[in-house]
Short mmCIF file of C-alpha atoms in Angstrom, two decimals:
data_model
loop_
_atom_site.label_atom_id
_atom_site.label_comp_id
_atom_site.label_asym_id
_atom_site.label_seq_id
_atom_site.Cartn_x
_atom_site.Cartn_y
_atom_site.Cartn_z
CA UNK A 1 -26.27 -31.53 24.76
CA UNK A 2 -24.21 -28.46 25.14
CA UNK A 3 -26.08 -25.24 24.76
CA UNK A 4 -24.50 -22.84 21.87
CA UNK A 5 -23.48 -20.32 24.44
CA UNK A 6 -21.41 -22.83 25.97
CA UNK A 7 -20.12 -24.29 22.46
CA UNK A 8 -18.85 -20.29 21.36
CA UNK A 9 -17.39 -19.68 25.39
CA UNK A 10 -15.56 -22.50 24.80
CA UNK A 11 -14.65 -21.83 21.44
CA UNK A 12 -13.27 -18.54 22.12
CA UNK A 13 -11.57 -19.83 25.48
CA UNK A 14 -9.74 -22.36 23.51
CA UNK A 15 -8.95 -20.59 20.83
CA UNK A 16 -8.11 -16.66 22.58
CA UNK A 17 -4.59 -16.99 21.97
CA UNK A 18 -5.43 -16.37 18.10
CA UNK A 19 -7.70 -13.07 18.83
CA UNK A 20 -4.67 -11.48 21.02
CA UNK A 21 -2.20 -12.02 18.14
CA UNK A 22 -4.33 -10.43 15.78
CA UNK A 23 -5.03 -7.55 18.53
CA UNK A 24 -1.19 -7.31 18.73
CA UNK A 25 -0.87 -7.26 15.15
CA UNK A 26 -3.00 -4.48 14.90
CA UNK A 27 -2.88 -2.10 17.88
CA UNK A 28 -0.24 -0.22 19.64
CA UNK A 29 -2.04 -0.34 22.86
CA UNK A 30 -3.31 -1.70 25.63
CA UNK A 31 -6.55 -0.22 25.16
CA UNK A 32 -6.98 -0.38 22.02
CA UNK A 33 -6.07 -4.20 21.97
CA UNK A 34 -8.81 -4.64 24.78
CA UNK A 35 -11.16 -3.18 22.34
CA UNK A 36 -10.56 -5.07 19.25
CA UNK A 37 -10.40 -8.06 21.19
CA UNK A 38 -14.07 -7.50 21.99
CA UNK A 39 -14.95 -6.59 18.97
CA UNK A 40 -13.92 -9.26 17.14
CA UNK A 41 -15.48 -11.86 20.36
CA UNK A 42 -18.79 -9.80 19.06
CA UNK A 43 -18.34 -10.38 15.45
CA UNK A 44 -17.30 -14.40 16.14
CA UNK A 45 -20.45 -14.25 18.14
CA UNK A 46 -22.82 -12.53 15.21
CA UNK A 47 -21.32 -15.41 12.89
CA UNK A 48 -20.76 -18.25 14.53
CA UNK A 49 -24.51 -19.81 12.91
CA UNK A 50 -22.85 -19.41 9.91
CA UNK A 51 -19.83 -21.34 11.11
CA UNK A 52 -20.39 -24.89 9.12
CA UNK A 53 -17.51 -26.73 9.53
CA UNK A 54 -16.15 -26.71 5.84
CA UNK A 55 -12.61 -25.29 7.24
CA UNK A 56 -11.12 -25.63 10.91
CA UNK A 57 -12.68 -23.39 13.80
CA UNK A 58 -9.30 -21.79 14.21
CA UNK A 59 -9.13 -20.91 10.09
CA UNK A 60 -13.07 -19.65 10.75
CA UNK A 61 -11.84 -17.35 13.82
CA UNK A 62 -8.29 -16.03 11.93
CA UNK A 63 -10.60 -14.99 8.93
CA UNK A 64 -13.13 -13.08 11.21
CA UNK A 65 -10.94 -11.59 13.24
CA UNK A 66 -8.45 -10.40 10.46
CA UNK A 67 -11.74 -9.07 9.07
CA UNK A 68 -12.98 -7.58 11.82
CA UNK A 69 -9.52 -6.05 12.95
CA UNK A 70 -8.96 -4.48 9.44
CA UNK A 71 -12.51 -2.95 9.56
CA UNK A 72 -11.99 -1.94 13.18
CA UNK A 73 -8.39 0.08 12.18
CA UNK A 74 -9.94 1.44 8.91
CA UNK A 75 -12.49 3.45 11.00
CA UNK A 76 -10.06 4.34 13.43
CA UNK A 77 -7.67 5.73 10.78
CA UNK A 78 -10.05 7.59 9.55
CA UNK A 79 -10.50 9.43 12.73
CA UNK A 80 -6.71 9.67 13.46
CA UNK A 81 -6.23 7.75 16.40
CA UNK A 82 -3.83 5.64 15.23
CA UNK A 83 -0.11 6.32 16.24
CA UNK A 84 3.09 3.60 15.80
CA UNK A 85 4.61 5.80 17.92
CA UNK A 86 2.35 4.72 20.89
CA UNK A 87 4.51 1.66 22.10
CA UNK A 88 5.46 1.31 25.48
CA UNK A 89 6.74 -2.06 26.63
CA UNK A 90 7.68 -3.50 30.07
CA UNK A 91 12.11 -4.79 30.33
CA UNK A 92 12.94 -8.23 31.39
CA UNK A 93 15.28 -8.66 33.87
CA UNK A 94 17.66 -11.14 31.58
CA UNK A 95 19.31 -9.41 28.84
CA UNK A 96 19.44 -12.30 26.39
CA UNK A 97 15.56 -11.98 26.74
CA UNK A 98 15.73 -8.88 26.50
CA UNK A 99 18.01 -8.90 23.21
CA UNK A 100 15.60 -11.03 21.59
CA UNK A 101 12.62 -9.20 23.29
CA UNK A 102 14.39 -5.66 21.05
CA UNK A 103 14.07 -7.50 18.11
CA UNK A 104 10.61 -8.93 18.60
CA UNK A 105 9.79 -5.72 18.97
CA UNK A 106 11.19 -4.31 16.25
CA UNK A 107 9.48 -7.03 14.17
CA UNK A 108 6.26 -6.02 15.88
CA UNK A 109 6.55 -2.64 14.95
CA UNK A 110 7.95 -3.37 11.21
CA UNK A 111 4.50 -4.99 10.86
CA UNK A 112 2.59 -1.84 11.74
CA UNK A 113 4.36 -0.63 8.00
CA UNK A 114 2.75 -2.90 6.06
CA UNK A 115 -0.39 -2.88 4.66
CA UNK A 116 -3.61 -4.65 5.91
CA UNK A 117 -3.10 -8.01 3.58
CA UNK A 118 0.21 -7.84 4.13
CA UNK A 119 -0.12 -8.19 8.15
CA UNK A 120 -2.27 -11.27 7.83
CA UNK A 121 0.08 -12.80 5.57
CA UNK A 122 2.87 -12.14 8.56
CA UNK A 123 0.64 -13.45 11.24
CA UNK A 124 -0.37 -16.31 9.42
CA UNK A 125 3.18 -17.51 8.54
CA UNK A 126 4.14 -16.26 11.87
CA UNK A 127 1.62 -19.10 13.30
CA UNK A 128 3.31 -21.58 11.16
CA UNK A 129 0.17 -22.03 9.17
CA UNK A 130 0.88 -24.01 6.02
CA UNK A 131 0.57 -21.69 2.38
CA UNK A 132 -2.84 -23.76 1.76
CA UNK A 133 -4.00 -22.47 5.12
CA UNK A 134 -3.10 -19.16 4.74
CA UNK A 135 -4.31 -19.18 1.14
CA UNK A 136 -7.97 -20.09 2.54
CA UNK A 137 -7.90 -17.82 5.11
CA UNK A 138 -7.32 -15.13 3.06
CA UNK A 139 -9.04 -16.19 0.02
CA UNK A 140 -6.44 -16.41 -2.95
CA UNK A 141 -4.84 -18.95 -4.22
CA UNK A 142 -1.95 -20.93 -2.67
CA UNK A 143 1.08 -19.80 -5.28
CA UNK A 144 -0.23 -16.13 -4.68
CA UNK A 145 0.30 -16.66 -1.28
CA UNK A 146 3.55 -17.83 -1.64
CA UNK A 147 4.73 -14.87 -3.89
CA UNK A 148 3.02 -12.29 -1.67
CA UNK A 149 4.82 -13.81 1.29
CA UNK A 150 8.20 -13.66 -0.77
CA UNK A 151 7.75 -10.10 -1.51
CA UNK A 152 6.76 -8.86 2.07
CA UNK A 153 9.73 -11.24 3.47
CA UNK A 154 12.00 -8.49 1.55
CA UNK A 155 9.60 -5.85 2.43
CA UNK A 156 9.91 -6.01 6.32
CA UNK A 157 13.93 -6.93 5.83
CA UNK A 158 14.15 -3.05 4.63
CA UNK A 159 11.72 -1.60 6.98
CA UNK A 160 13.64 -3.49 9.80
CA UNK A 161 17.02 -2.07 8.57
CA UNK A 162 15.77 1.54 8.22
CA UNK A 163 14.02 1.37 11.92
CA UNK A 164 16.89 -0.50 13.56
#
């Protein structure tokens, strides 16, 4: 029988690419990201006894670290070190890539506008997760989800036209 060490390791392993999009979602750097990415392996860690099974490990680990990330940029707000302006990306050679690199970008940092909830919702939906899965994730109720992700649909349309 595997030990639980080994059960999380590979839990995390499997499942990593979720903690780096919610690092992206809510850092502007390298550092930072590194940071929160630990922080929210720690916090999986200090939960994962209370894991039980009643939703999908990868629901368990978006809630956690969307918890854990919004909690981690709170406190860091509070001290000031937060900056959008603190983006610094590397070209690709091909420039259709790099077109649609520009606007990925620009999504990216549209994101950083929006408030906490908000940014799940976009990750969420940005992970194709159905509105029942996003609705559990986040706690409310599947129409609300909807209607929240109508509204910040048209919210990040304008914040993309005024940054673009």
């Amino acid at each position: 029988m595997k030990s639980k060490e080994k059960i999380f390791s590979e839990s995390v392993e499997q499942n990593q690419g979720i903690i780096h999009k919610v690092c992206r979602i809510y850092t502007d750097d390298q550092e930072s990201h590194e940071d929160l990415f630990q922080e929210i392996v720690l916090q999986l860690w200090k939960s994962f006894d209370s894991f039980k099974g009643d939703s999908k490990l990868s629901t368990w680990m978006y809630r956690v670290g969307l918890n854990t990330a919004i909690t981690y940029i709170r406190k860091k707000s509070k001290n000031n070190f937060t900056s959008l302006e603190d983006h610094h990306h590397q070209h690709l050679a091909n420039e259709s890539n790099e077109e649609n690199k520009e606007r990925l970008d620009l999504l990216y940092l549209a994101i950083k506008y929006l408030n906490d909830v908000e940014r799940a919702l976009v990750l969420l939906y940005l992970e194709d997760s159905s509105y029942k899965e996003i609705a559990e994730t986040l706690g409310i109720t599947e129409v609300n989800a909807r209607v929240k992700m109508n509204r910040v649909k048209t919210k990040l349309k304008e914040i993309m036209t005024q940054l673009s």
